[in-house]
Amino acid sequence: QFKIILSEGKYVRCAILLSKRSSEKLKDNLQLFNEKFEEKFKEKLQRHDGVMFKEMQVLSLIEEVFEIDLLYPHRLIRNRAGEYIRNLKKSDIKKLLLDIIIIEQLESSFYIQEMIATLKTRGINEIQSFNALQQIKNDRVCFAINPRTSYLIEKVSPIINSIDLDDKNVLFALFERNQTQPDILKFLKQKSITLEKNLNDCLDNLISLGLITLLNTMTENGDLVVTLLKLIPEL
């Protein structure tokens, strides 16, 4: 028999269907979700015309309040993991966890619950495992692949595959608001980066792919590519 908890706000009523009794924290989170939802969409709710909200708009709020991203597959950021592991003590649970992820070749996709179960077979209790996973996530060594991130990766991967390292470095310079060629070259020099090809060729390619404008300003897709490359450098 299912249990239902309900929270009613000024404009919306939200319910959660559960297989067992709700915790007080979940009830509080449902009330918090109502408050945040009405605050975020107040103007639209006041003149609501019956049109459904876009899924992605609501999903980010659900993830924030209920922390459901813990249910999503997670991905290791390999460029950060190596240095991170070297700074951990041999007895640190985080080191054991990351070693398992790498040895089992789970860098591109692993689930929190599965990792907790694996660590339990090594004699580590669930709370310790969860805290270690949460710390790794907070330290930005891994991240959840939620539907929004998965969609964005799928959308921009073909574009990223069309740019080389020189193009990426120039794009990063432009992202930092270095719009003239002297400023771009100065930025790259400060980063000890030397281009293998002509700067104009890089700019032409970025323009043709719609990542920057003719005035060397970032487009929406350009911002998106840089954001994902910062998050997942190996893309």
PDB file of N, CA and C in Angstrom, residues 7 32 70 148 154:
ATOM      1  N   SER A   7       1.867  18.710  -0.037  1.00  0.00           N
ATOM      2  CA  SER A   7       2.217  20.054   0.410  1.00  0.00           C
ATOM      3  C   SER A   7       1.479  21.057  -0.468  1.00  0.00           C
ATOM      4  N   LEU A  32       9.773  22.850   1.081  1.00  0.00           N
ATOM      5  CA  LEU A  32      10.797  23.741   0.528  1.00  0.00           C
ATOM      6  C   LEU A  32      10.689  23.808  -0.990  1.00  0.00           C
ATOM      7  N   LEU A  70      21.939  11.986  -6.988  1.00  0.00           N
ATOM      8  CA  LEU A  70      22.636  10.821  -6.436  1.00  0.00           C
ATOM      9  C   LEU A  70      22.204   9.539  -7.131  1.00  0.00           C
ATOM     10  N   ARG A 148      20.060  16.669 -18.252  1.00  0.00           N
ATOM     11  CA  ARG A 148      20.451  17.927 -18.887  1.00  0.00           C
ATOM     12  C   ARG A 148      21.900  17.863 -19.368  1.00  0.00           C
ATOM     13  N   GLU A 154      25.717  15.336 -25.714  1.00  0.00           N
ATOM     14  CA  GLU A 154      25.323  14.787 -27.016  1.00  0.00           C
ATOM     15  C   GLU A 154      25.235  15.891 -28.067  1.00  0.00           C
TER      16      GLU A 154
END
